Coordinates of C-alpha atoms and ligand atoms in Angstrom, one line a residue:
M4 CA -51.4 -41.9 -216.5
F5 CA -50.3 -41.4 -213.1
F6 CA -53.5 -42.7 -210.9
N7 CA -52.4 -43.5 -207.1
C8 CA -53.6 -40.9 -205.5
P9 CA -57.4 -40.9 -203.9
A10 CA -57.2 -36.9 -202.6
L11 CA -55.6 -35.6 -204.9
I12 CA -58.5 -36.4 -207.1
A13 CA -61.2 -35.7 -204.7
R14 CA -59.0 -31.9 -204.3
Y15 CA -59.3 -31.8 -208.3
V16 CA -62.4 -33.4 -209.2
A17 CA -64.9 -30.6 -209.4
V18 CA -62.4 -28.4 -212.3
A19 CA -62.3 -31.7 -213.8
A20 CA -66.5 -32.1 -214.3
A21 CA -66.1 -28.5 -214.4
I22 CA -64.1 -29.1 -217.9
F23 CA -65.8 -32.2 -218.6
T24 CA -69.2 -30.7 -219.5
S25 CA -67.4 -27.9 -222.3
A26 CA -68.5 -29.1 -225.8
N27 CA -65.1 -30.9 -226.9
A28 CA -63.3 -31.9 -224.8
K29 CA -62.8 -35.5 -225.3
T30 CA -62.2 -39.5 -222.9
A31 CA -59.4 -41.9 -223.3
A32 CA -62.6 -43.8 -224.1
E33 CA -63.8 -41.2 -227.3
W34 CA -60.0 -40.8 -228.2
R35 CA -59.1 -44.5 -228.3
E36 CA -61.6 -44.9 -231.6
M37 CA -59.9 -41.9 -233.7
S38 CA -56.2 -42.2 -235.4
I39 CA -53.6 -38.8 -235.2
Y40 CA -51.3 -37.0 -237.6
Q41 CA -48.9 -35.9 -235.6
V42 CA -47.6 -32.1 -237.0
L43 CA -44.8 -30.1 -236.2
T44 CA -46.6 -27.2 -236.3
D45 CA -42.9 -25.5 -238.0
R46 CA -42.0 -27.6 -241.1
F47 CA -46.1 -28.7 -242.0
A48 CA -47.2 -25.9 -243.8
T49 CA -46.7 -21.9 -244.5
T50 CA -49.9 -19.3 -244.4
E51 CA -48.9 -18.5 -248.3
G52 CA -49.2 -22.2 -249.3
L53 CA -44.9 -21.6 -250.0
S54 CA -42.1 -23.3 -250.1
P55 CA -39.9 -21.6 -248.8
D56 CA -34.9 -23.2 -247.9
C57 CA -35.2 -24.3 -244.5
Q58 CA -32.4 -24.8 -242.8
I59 CA -33.4 -27.5 -240.5
N60 CA -31.6 -25.2 -237.0
N61 CA -33.9 -23.2 -237.2
Y62 CA -37.6 -22.2 -237.8
C63 CA -38.7 -22.8 -241.5
G64 CA -41.9 -19.9 -242.1
G65 CA -44.8 -23.4 -240.9
T66 CA -47.8 -22.0 -239.4
W67 CA -51.3 -22.6 -237.7
K68 CA -52.9 -21.0 -240.6
G69 CA -50.5 -23.4 -242.9
I70 CA -52.3 -26.5 -241.2
E71 CA -55.8 -25.1 -240.9
N72 CA -55.1 -25.0 -245.1
K73 CA -54.2 -28.1 -245.3
L74 CA -57.2 -30.4 -243.4
D75 CA -58.2 -31.7 -246.7
Y76 CA -54.8 -33.2 -247.2
I77 CA -55.0 -34.7 -243.6
Q78 CA -57.9 -35.5 -244.1
G79 CA -58.2 -37.7 -247.0
M80 CA -55.2 -39.9 -245.2
G81 CA -58.4 -40.3 -243.1
F82 CA -57.0 -38.9 -239.5
D83 CA -59.5 -37.7 -237.1
A84 CA -57.2 -36.3 -235.2
I85 CA -54.1 -33.4 -234.9
W86 CA -51.2 -32.7 -232.3
I87 CA -49.2 -29.9 -233.5
S88 CA -46.0 -28.9 -231.4
P89 CA -45.8 -27.0 -227.8
V90 CA -48.3 -24.2 -228.6
I91 CA -46.5 -21.6 -225.5
H92 CA -43.7 -18.8 -226.4
N93 CA -39.6 -20.1 -226.3
I94 CA -37.0 -18.2 -226.4
E95 CA -35.8 -16.2 -229.0
E96 CA -31.6 -16.5 -229.4
S97 CA -30.4 -19.5 -231.5
T98 CA -28.2 -21.2 -230.2
Q99 CA -25.3 -23.9 -230.5
W100 CA -29.1 -26.2 -231.1
G101 CA -30.4 -23.2 -233.5
Q102 CA -34.0 -22.2 -233.2
A103 CA -36.7 -23.1 -232.0
Y104 CA -39.1 -24.1 -233.6
H105 CA -39.2 -27.3 -232.2
G106 CA -41.4 -25.5 -229.7
Y107 CA -39.8 -27.4 -227.1
W108 CA -37.7 -24.0 -225.0
G109 CA -40.5 -22.8 -223.5
N110 CA -39.6 -19.0 -221.1
D111 CA -43.9 -17.7 -221.4
P112 CA -46.6 -20.0 -219.8
F113 CA -49.2 -17.7 -220.3
T114 CA -47.7 -16.0 -224.1
L115 CA -48.8 -18.0 -227.6
N116 CA -45.2 -18.7 -229.9
P117 CA -45.7 -15.9 -232.5
H118 CA -44.0 -17.7 -235.2
F119 CA -47.0 -19.6 -235.0
G120 CA -49.3 -17.3 -235.5
T121 CA -52.5 -15.5 -233.5
T122 CA -54.3 -17.0 -230.5
D123 CA -57.5 -15.4 -233.4
D124 CA -55.4 -18.0 -235.8
L125 CA -55.1 -21.0 -232.9
K126 CA -59.0 -20.4 -231.9
S127 CA -59.4 -21.2 -235.8
L128 CA -57.5 -23.6 -236.6
S129 CA -59.5 -26.2 -232.9
D130 CA -62.9 -25.0 -234.8
T131 CA -62.4 -25.9 -238.4
L132 CA -60.5 -28.7 -236.6
H133 CA -64.2 -29.6 -234.6
S134 CA -66.5 -28.0 -237.9
R135 CA -65.2 -31.4 -239.8
G136 CA -65.6 -34.0 -236.4
M137 CA -61.9 -33.8 -236.2
S138 CA -60.1 -32.9 -232.9
L139 CA -56.8 -30.6 -231.0
M140 CA -54.3 -32.7 -229.5
I141 CA -51.2 -30.3 -228.6
D142 CA -48.3 -31.2 -227.0
V143 CA -47.9 -29.4 -223.7
V144 CA -44.3 -28.5 -220.9
V145 CA -45.0 -28.7 -217.6
N146 CA -41.7 -30.5 -216.6
H147 CA -39.3 -27.4 -217.5
L148 CA -38.9 -23.5 -219.3
A149 CA -36.0 -23.3 -221.2
A150 CA -32.7 -20.2 -220.5
N151 CA -30.5 -19.5 -223.0
Q152 CA -27.7 -19.6 -220.2
A153 CA -26.0 -22.6 -218.9
S154 CA -27.8 -24.0 -215.5
G155 CA -25.7 -21.7 -213.3
S156 CA -26.2 -18.8 -215.2
V157 CA -29.7 -18.7 -215.9
D158 CA -31.0 -15.3 -216.0
Y159 CA -34.8 -16.7 -214.1
S160 CA -36.0 -12.5 -213.9
V161 CA -36.4 -12.5 -217.9
F162 CA -39.7 -15.8 -216.6
P163 CA -42.9 -14.4 -216.2
A164 CA -43.4 -14.3 -211.8
P165 CA -44.2 -16.7 -210.4
F166 CA -41.1 -18.5 -212.4
N167 CA -39.0 -15.0 -212.4
A168 CA -37.3 -16.1 -209.2
A169 CA -34.5 -19.6 -208.9
S170 CA -37.2 -21.2 -205.9
A171 CA -39.3 -21.3 -209.1
F172 CA -37.6 -24.6 -209.9
H173 CA -35.7 -27.5 -208.7
T174 CA -31.6 -27.1 -208.0
P175 CA -29.8 -27.5 -211.1
C176 CA -27.6 -31.1 -211.2
G177 CA -27.5 -33.5 -214.8
I178 CA -29.4 -36.4 -214.5
D179 CA -28.6 -39.7 -213.4
Y180 CA -30.5 -42.3 -215.2
D181 CA -30.7 -45.0 -212.8
N182 CA -31.4 -42.7 -209.7
Q183 CA -35.8 -42.0 -210.2
G184 CA -35.0 -39.8 -208.2
S185 CA -32.5 -38.0 -210.1
V186 CA -35.0 -38.5 -213.4
E187 CA -37.2 -36.2 -211.1
N188 CA -35.9 -33.9 -209.6
C189 CA -32.6 -33.4 -211.5
W190 CA -32.4 -30.9 -215.4
L191 CA -33.1 -32.5 -218.5
V192 CA -30.3 -30.3 -220.1
T193 CA -27.6 -28.1 -218.2
D194 CA -25.6 -27.0 -220.4
T195 CA -26.7 -24.4 -223.2
P196 CA -30.2 -23.3 -223.9
S197 CA -30.5 -25.3 -219.7
L198 CA -34.5 -26.3 -218.9
P199 CA -34.9 -25.7 -215.8
D200 CA -36.9 -28.2 -213.9
V201 CA -39.8 -27.3 -212.5
N202 CA -40.0 -27.8 -208.6
S203 CA -43.2 -28.4 -208.4
E204 CA -43.6 -29.6 -205.5
N205 CA -43.2 -25.2 -204.6
G206 CA -47.1 -24.8 -204.5
D207 CA -47.6 -21.7 -205.9
V208 CA -45.4 -22.7 -209.0
Y209 CA -46.7 -26.0 -210.1
T210 CA -50.5 -25.1 -210.4
A211 CA -49.6 -21.8 -211.9
M212 CA -47.8 -23.9 -214.3
V213 CA -51.1 -26.3 -214.6
N214 CA -53.4 -23.3 -215.0
S215 CA -52.0 -22.2 -217.7
V216 CA -52.6 -25.5 -219.6
A217 CA -56.0 -25.1 -218.7
D218 CA -56.7 -22.2 -219.6
L219 CA -55.2 -23.5 -223.1
V220 CA -58.4 -26.6 -222.9
K221 CA -60.7 -23.7 -222.3
T222 CA -59.6 -21.2 -224.8
Y223 CA -59.2 -23.1 -227.2
G224 CA -61.2 -26.2 -226.8
I225 CA -58.2 -28.1 -227.4
D226 CA -59.0 -32.2 -226.6
G227 CA -56.9 -33.4 -225.6
I228 CA -52.8 -33.8 -224.8
R229 CA -49.2 -35.1 -225.5
L230 CA -47.6 -34.8 -221.9
D231 CA -43.8 -33.9 -222.4
T232 CA -41.4 -35.8 -219.7
A233 CA -43.7 -37.2 -218.2
K234 CA -41.5 -39.7 -216.2
H235 CA -39.5 -36.6 -215.6
V236 CA -42.9 -35.2 -212.8
P237 CA -43.1 -37.2 -209.7
K238 CA -46.1 -39.3 -210.7
E239 CA -48.0 -37.4 -207.9
Y240 CA -48.2 -33.9 -209.9
L241 CA -49.2 -35.5 -213.3
A242 CA -51.8 -36.4 -211.4
Q243 CA -53.1 -33.0 -210.7
F244 CA -51.9 -32.2 -213.8
Q245 CA -54.8 -34.9 -215.5
E246 CA -57.0 -33.1 -212.8
A247 CA -56.8 -30.3 -214.1
V248 CA -56.8 -30.2 -217.3
G249 CA -60.0 -32.3 -217.2
V250 CA -59.0 -33.8 -220.7
Y251 CA -57.7 -37.7 -222.0
V252 CA -53.1 -37.4 -221.5
T253 CA -50.5 -39.6 -223.6
G254 CA -47.3 -39.2 -221.9
E255 CA -44.7 -39.4 -222.5
V256 CA -42.1 -42.2 -220.8
L257 CA -39.3 -42.9 -223.1
D258 CA -38.3 -45.7 -221.8
G259 CA -38.6 -49.2 -223.2
N260 CA -39.7 -51.3 -220.2
P261 CA -43.8 -52.5 -220.0
D262 CA -44.1 -52.9 -215.8
F263 CA -42.3 -49.2 -215.6
V264 CA -44.4 -47.3 -218.6
A265 CA -47.6 -49.6 -218.2
G266 CA -46.6 -47.3 -214.0
Y267 CA -47.9 -44.6 -215.6
E268 CA -51.8 -45.3 -216.6
G269 CA -54.1 -43.5 -214.8
P270 CA -58.5 -43.6 -215.8
Q271 CA -57.9 -41.1 -218.4
S272 CA -54.7 -41.0 -219.4
S273 CA -52.7 -43.2 -221.2
V274 CA -48.8 -43.1 -222.6
L275 CA -47.8 -43.4 -225.9
N276 CA -46.6 -46.7 -226.2
Y277 CA -42.3 -46.7 -225.6
P278 CA -42.4 -50.9 -225.3
L279 CA -44.4 -51.9 -228.1
W280 CA -42.8 -49.6 -230.9
Y281 CA -38.7 -51.5 -229.3
A282 CA -40.9 -54.6 -230.5
L283 CA -41.4 -53.4 -233.7
I284 CA -38.8 -51.8 -235.5
E285 CA -36.8 -55.2 -233.6
S286 CA -39.7 -57.1 -235.7
F287 CA -39.9 -55.1 -238.9
M288 CA -36.8 -54.2 -239.2
G289 CA -35.7 -58.2 -239.7
G290 CA -35.8 -60.2 -236.5
D291 CA -38.6 -62.4 -234.5
F292 CA -42.5 -61.2 -235.0
S293 CA -42.8 -63.6 -231.8
R294 CA -40.2 -60.3 -229.7
L295 CA -43.7 -58.4 -230.7
S296 CA -46.4 -61.2 -229.5
T297 CA -44.8 -61.4 -226.1
M298 CA -44.9 -57.4 -226.2
M299 CA -48.2 -57.3 -227.2
S300 CA -49.3 -60.0 -224.7
T301 CA -47.4 -58.2 -221.8
E302 CA -48.7 -55.2 -222.9
A303 CA -52.7 -56.4 -222.8
S304 CA -52.1 -57.9 -218.7
L305 CA -50.4 -55.4 -217.7
F306 CA -52.3 -52.1 -219.0
T307 CA -55.8 -51.8 -217.6
D308 CA -56.7 -50.1 -221.7
V309 CA -54.2 -51.7 -224.2
N310 CA -56.6 -49.6 -226.5
A311 CA -55.4 -46.1 -225.4
L312 CA -52.4 -46.9 -225.9
A313 CA -51.6 -43.6 -228.3
N314 CA -48.9 -46.9 -231.0
F315 CA -46.5 -45.1 -233.7
L316 CA -44.0 -46.4 -235.5
D317 CA -41.9 -43.2 -235.7
N318 CA -41.6 -39.2 -234.4
H319 CA -39.6 -36.0 -233.7
D320 CA -37.0 -37.7 -231.3
Q321 CA -36.3 -41.1 -233.4
P322 CA -34.7 -42.0 -236.7
R323 CA -37.8 -42.3 -239.3
F324 CA -39.5 -45.8 -240.6
A325 CA -38.4 -45.2 -243.5
S326 CA -34.3 -44.0 -242.5
R327 CA -33.7 -47.4 -240.9
E328 CA -31.2 -49.4 -242.9
G329 CA -32.4 -52.1 -244.9
N330 CA -36.8 -51.0 -245.7
D331 CA -37.9 -50.3 -248.6
V332 CA -42.4 -49.7 -248.8
V333 CA -43.8 -52.9 -248.7
R334 CA -42.5 -52.6 -244.9
D335 CA -43.4 -49.6 -244.0
R336 CA -46.6 -50.4 -245.7
N337 CA -46.8 -53.8 -243.9
A338 CA -45.8 -51.6 -241.0
A339 CA -48.5 -49.2 -240.9
T340 CA -50.6 -52.5 -241.9
F341 CA -49.7 -53.1 -238.3
L342 CA -50.7 -49.6 -236.7
M343 CA -53.4 -49.8 -237.8
F344 CA -55.2 -52.6 -236.2
A345 CA -53.2 -53.6 -233.3
S346 CA -55.0 -52.4 -229.6
G347 CA -54.4 -48.5 -229.2
I348 CA -54.3 -45.2 -231.4
P349 CA -52.3 -45.3 -234.1
V350 CA -50.2 -41.7 -234.7
V351 CA -48.6 -41.1 -238.0
Y352 CA -45.9 -38.9 -237.7
Y353 CA -46.2 -35.8 -240.5
G354 CA -43.7 -37.3 -243.8
F355 CA -44.9 -40.9 -243.7
E356 CA -46.5 -40.5 -246.5
H357 CA -44.0 -39.4 -248.3
R358 CA -41.1 -41.8 -247.0
F359 CA -39.6 -38.8 -245.4
S360 CA -36.0 -41.0 -244.5
G361 CA -34.5 -38.2 -241.4
A362 CA -32.8 -39.9 -238.8
A363 CA -31.3 -38.5 -235.7
D364 CA -32.9 -35.6 -234.9
P365 CA -33.4 -32.9 -236.6
H366 CA -32.3 -34.4 -240.1
N367 CA -36.6 -36.2 -239.3
R368 CA -38.1 -32.8 -238.9
E369 CA -38.3 -32.3 -242.5
A370 CA -40.1 -29.2 -244.3
L371 CA -43.5 -31.0 -245.5
W372 CA -43.6 -28.4 -249.0
P373 CA -41.1 -30.1 -251.4
S374 CA -43.4 -33.0 -251.5
G375 CA -46.1 -30.8 -252.9
Y376 CA -48.4 -32.7 -250.5
N377 CA -49.0 -35.1 -253.4
T378 CA -51.7 -37.4 -252.1
D379 CA -51.0 -39.6 -254.5
A380 CA -48.0 -41.3 -252.6
E381 CA -48.9 -45.0 -252.9
L382 CA -48.0 -44.5 -248.9
Y383 CA -50.9 -41.6 -249.0
K384 CA -53.3 -43.8 -250.4
H385 CA -52.3 -47.2 -248.1
I386 CA -53.2 -45.3 -245.2
A387 CA -56.4 -44.8 -247.1
L388 CA -57.4 -47.6 -247.7
L389 CA -56.1 -49.1 -244.4
H390 CA -58.8 -45.8 -242.5
Q391 CA -61.3 -47.6 -244.3
I392 CA -60.7 -50.5 -243.7
R393 CA -60.6 -50.0 -240.3
D394 CA -64.2 -47.7 -240.8
L395 CA -65.6 -51.0 -242.2
A396 CA -64.3 -53.3 -239.3
S397 CA -66.0 -51.6 -236.6
G398 CA -69.2 -50.2 -237.9
I399 CA -69.6 -54.9 -237.8
G400 CA -69.8 -55.0 -234.3
G401 CA -70.9 -51.2 -233.6
N402 CA -67.4 -49.0 -232.9
A403 CA -67.7 -49.5 -228.9
D404 CA -68.2 -52.7 -229.0
Y405 CA -64.3 -53.1 -232.2
F406 CA -62.1 -50.6 -229.6
A407 CA -62.9 -52.7 -226.7
W408 CA -61.5 -55.3 -228.7
G409 CA -57.5 -55.1 -228.5
A410 CA -56.0 -57.3 -231.1
E411 CA -54.6 -60.8 -229.8
A412 CA -51.2 -62.1 -231.6
V413 CA -52.6 -65.8 -232.9
G414 CA -49.3 -67.3 -234.8
T415 CA -45.8 -65.9 -235.4
T416 CA -42.9 -66.5 -237.7
S417 CA -39.2 -65.2 -238.4
Q418 CA -41.1 -62.9 -241.3
Y419 CA -44.5 -63.8 -240.6
L420 CA -47.3 -62.1 -237.6
A421 CA -51.0 -62.5 -237.4
M422 CA -53.1 -60.3 -236.2
K423 CA -56.9 -61.4 -235.0
R424 CA -58.6 -58.2 -234.0
G425 CA -62.6 -58.3 -234.2
P426 CA -63.3 -58.7 -237.9
V427 CA -60.5 -58.8 -238.7
L428 CA -57.5 -60.9 -239.1
V429 CA -54.4 -59.0 -239.8
V430 CA -51.5 -61.1 -241.1
V431 CA -47.6 -58.7 -242.1
S432 CA -44.8 -59.5 -242.9
N433 CA -40.6 -58.2 -242.5
V434 CA -39.8 -60.0 -245.9
G435 CA -39.8 -56.4 -248.1
E436 CA -39.4 -56.0 -251.5
Q437 CA -37.4 -59.1 -252.0
G438 CA -41.1 -61.3 -251.2
T439 CA -41.3 -64.8 -250.5
T440 CA -43.1 -67.3 -252.6
D441 CA -44.0 -68.8 -248.9
G442 CA -47.6 -68.3 -247.8
F443 CA -48.4 -68.0 -244.3
S444 CA -50.2 -70.9 -242.1
V445 CA -52.2 -69.0 -240.3
P446 CA -53.3 -72.0 -237.2
A447 CA -56.0 -70.7 -235.8
S448 CA -58.4 -67.7 -236.6
Q449 CA -61.4 -66.2 -234.7
F450 CA -63.2 -67.3 -238.5
D451 CA -64.9 -70.8 -238.4
S452 CA -64.3 -74.2 -240.4
G453 CA -65.6 -73.2 -244.5
D454 CA -66.2 -69.7 -243.9
V455 CA -65.6 -68.5 -246.9
V456 CA -62.9 -64.9 -245.9
V457 CA -61.3 -62.4 -248.4
D458 CA -57.8 -59.2 -248.0
L459 CA -59.7 -56.2 -248.4
L460 CA -56.0 -55.4 -249.8
T461 CA -55.7 -57.2 -253.2
C462 CA -59.8 -59.1 -252.9
T463 CA -58.1 -63.0 -252.8
T464 CA -60.8 -65.5 -250.6
A465 CA -59.7 -68.5 -249.0
T466 CA -61.6 -71.5 -247.6
V467 CA -61.5 -72.0 -243.5
G468 CA -60.2 -75.1 -242.3
D469 CA -60.9 -77.1 -239.4
G470 CA -60.0 -74.3 -235.5
G471 CA -60.3 -71.4 -238.1
A472 CA -56.8 -72.2 -239.5
F473 CA -56.2 -71.4 -242.7
E474 CA -53.2 -70.1 -245.5
S475 CA -52.9 -66.8 -246.2
A476 CA -50.8 -66.9 -249.4
A477 CA -48.2 -64.6 -250.0
N478 CA -48.7 -61.6 -251.7
N479 CA -44.1 -60.1 -253.6
G480 CA -44.3 -59.5 -248.8
E481 CA -47.7 -57.7 -248.8
S482 CA -49.4 -57.7 -245.7
R483 CA -53.4 -59.3 -246.0
V484 CA -56.6 -58.3 -244.2
W485 CA -59.0 -60.7 -244.1
I486 CA -62.6 -61.4 -242.8
R487 CA -65.4 -63.2 -243.5
T488 CA -67.0 -62.8 -247.1
Q489 CA -70.3 -62.0 -245.6
D490 CA -68.8 -58.3 -244.0
K491 CA -67.5 -56.8 -246.8
G492 CA -69.5 -54.9 -247.7
S493 CA -69.2 -52.4 -251.2
Y494 CA -65.9 -54.2 -250.9
C495 CA -63.6 -56.0 -254.0
P496 CA -67.1 -56.4 -255.9
Ligands
LIG522 C1 -31.4 -31.0 -228.7 C2 -30.0 -31.2 -229.9 C3 -30.0 -32.3 -229.4 C4 -29.3 -32.5 -228.6 C5 -29.8 -32.3 -226.7 C6 -29.0 -32.1 -225.7 O1 -30.2 -31.2 -227.6 O2 -31.2 -31.0 -231.1 O3 -29.4 -33.5 -230.7 O4 -28.4 -34.3 -228.7 C7 -36.8 -31.1 -227.3 C8 -35.9 -31.0 -228.7 C9 -34.7 -31.9 -229.5 C10 -33.9 -31.0 -228.2 C11 -34.2 -31.6 -226.6 C12 -32.8 -30.7 -225.0 O5 -35.1 -30.4 -226.9 O6 -36.8 -31.1 -229.1 O7 -34.4 -31.2 -230.7 O8 -32.3 -31.7 -228.3 O9 -32.4 -28.9 -225.8 C13 -38.6 -34.7 -225.1 C14 -39.7 -33.9 -226.4 C15 -38.1 -33.8 -227.2 C16 -38.0 -32.5 -226.3 C17 -37.5 -32.6 -225.1 C18 -37.3 -31.5 -223.6 C19 -38.4 -33.7 -224.5 O10 -40.3 -35.7 -227.4 O11 -38.1 -33.5 -229.1 O12 -36.4 -31.8 -227.2 O13 -38.5 -31.1 -223.8 C20 -35.1 -38.2 -222.9 C21 -36.1 -37.2 -222.0 C22 -37.7 -38.2 -223.4 C23 -37.3 -36.6 -224.6 C24 -35.5 -37.1 -224.6 C25 -35.6 -36.1 -225.8 O14 -34.6 -37.3 -223.6 O15 -36.7 -38.2 -221.0 O16 -38.7 -36.7 -222.2 N1 -38.0 -36.0 -224.9 C26 -33.2 -42.4 -222.4 C27 -33.0 -42.2 -221.4 C28 -34.8 -40.9 -221.4 C29 -34.0 -39.9 -222.5 C30 -33.7 -40.2 -224.0 C31 -32.7 -39.5 -224.7 O17 -32.7 -41.5 -223.4 O18 -33.8 -42.9 -220.2 O19 -35.6 -40.5 -220.8 O20 -35.7 -39.5 -223.4 O21 -31.5 -39.2 -224.1 C32 -34.2 -48.1 -224.0 C33 -34.5 -47.0 -222.7 C34 -34.6 -46.1 -223.1 C35 -33.1 -45.0 -223.7 C36 -33.2 -45.8 -224.8 C37 -31.9 -44.9 -225.2 O22 -33.4 -47.0 -225.1 O23 -35.3 -47.9 -222.1 O24 -35.4 -45.9 -221.3 O25 -33.9 -44.0 -223.2 O26 -34.0 -48.8 -224.9
LIG523 CA1 -38.5 -32.3 -213.7

């Protein structure tokens, strides 16, 4: 994200070079081979593995130790990385929206949030992940701090220096979303708790903010960053941030317009793929798949590296996928199949695997413990299987090749989408549990006439005709993952 600023690049290149030589820092090229499990730290697991009552607006007791103790559960689904909530100290008060359990109400960037554990606990989580060959992404906010007052009466003295003065923040104003200057310089929230907007033009203040994150990266061996509210920070300051932290950054630019969002891509950074998300929600919930296929090709032409984008079906700000009207587990499975083979890094929001169905914030932030961390859950098993197939597919031409290939839609109808990526041809559908007896005639594929292909989800075979066309038979609304039989390895013996 964020690069059009050679002067800043030169200024920070030395720092970045130093950091990239450290053991854990991961580049965009490394991240695009991974898949990420998004965890709200407070809601995932407690240190003792207990199941306390969870008042949805307050701290419920999840910790970094709790996550560490449950890494088998996460790795068992096949994920390579986790993204956890912001780690810094937050306001303690109970507000009209409850407590700061989500971690986005920071008031001291130099101290950790004691609700989530100690410095040793965070180090231990990072070390344990690395010893398992997994990676750690943290959520970070440089756009604002939080205060338990409305914007007109903030007590700046409670912030640590250099944030303890009104001059460390922009003059309060509410955001006009039609004006990018206002989006960048006004306050995301002006009523209580307000979010004082960091004065990025104030060199001492902004450098202190950026360095606080660079310190976290070094101290805790952080591999990547999800940057909150990226579209609220001017691009030149995003570039400064990127260079200082020296690891892959995926920025949150909450916007459906791919032209606008693509303006935030950079050599070591990408964005959360909101434009694709809007299209995929519409298509999987009964719209025409041409919308999704058009967005895929639009993004392929707009982004330099479409494979470094972070794709998702839902997150802590959006209604859960399973909460959507008319949804069912068959659609969930289809969407998960799409996510796993589309161009980009798959990000799965905790609880998807148990069909949690909370809708708007805060209901989409349920505690995970009532699930019993059941590894027999239908979607847990489907995700694990998809990861195995992805490993098989990416191994065929070699990882470097596979993750450089983009996925390309080769045919759509109102009910089906077929897309190819390297050796795999995926067919997904939005018909859901009602199924259909009509299959999909894949009009063209990467396969050759006469090839026998096998769907690794059912072990059904088909023979390819002229121009790579073949019949992907109906499967009760389920997805299919076709591959040449000679590439199937030990699958479908
Ligand atoms: C609390 C309550 C909410 C209440 C709110 C005022 O206060 O829980 O019920 O409505 C954190 C917490 C939240 C908390 C907020 C504020 O802080 O998690 O629970 O809400 O106190 C990030 C994080 C998010 C986090 C913050 C703040 C920012 O992911 O979890 O929230 O650190 C904007 C920002 C985006 C931000 C989001 C919440 O608000 O840009 O970074 N998320 C339009 C705008 C977007 C805007 C969005 C929602 O509305 O363009 O910029 O996001 O307000 C599409 C268009 C989009 C459009 C959408 C709606 O439609 O293309 O542009 O988005 O078609
Ligand atoms: Ca700002």
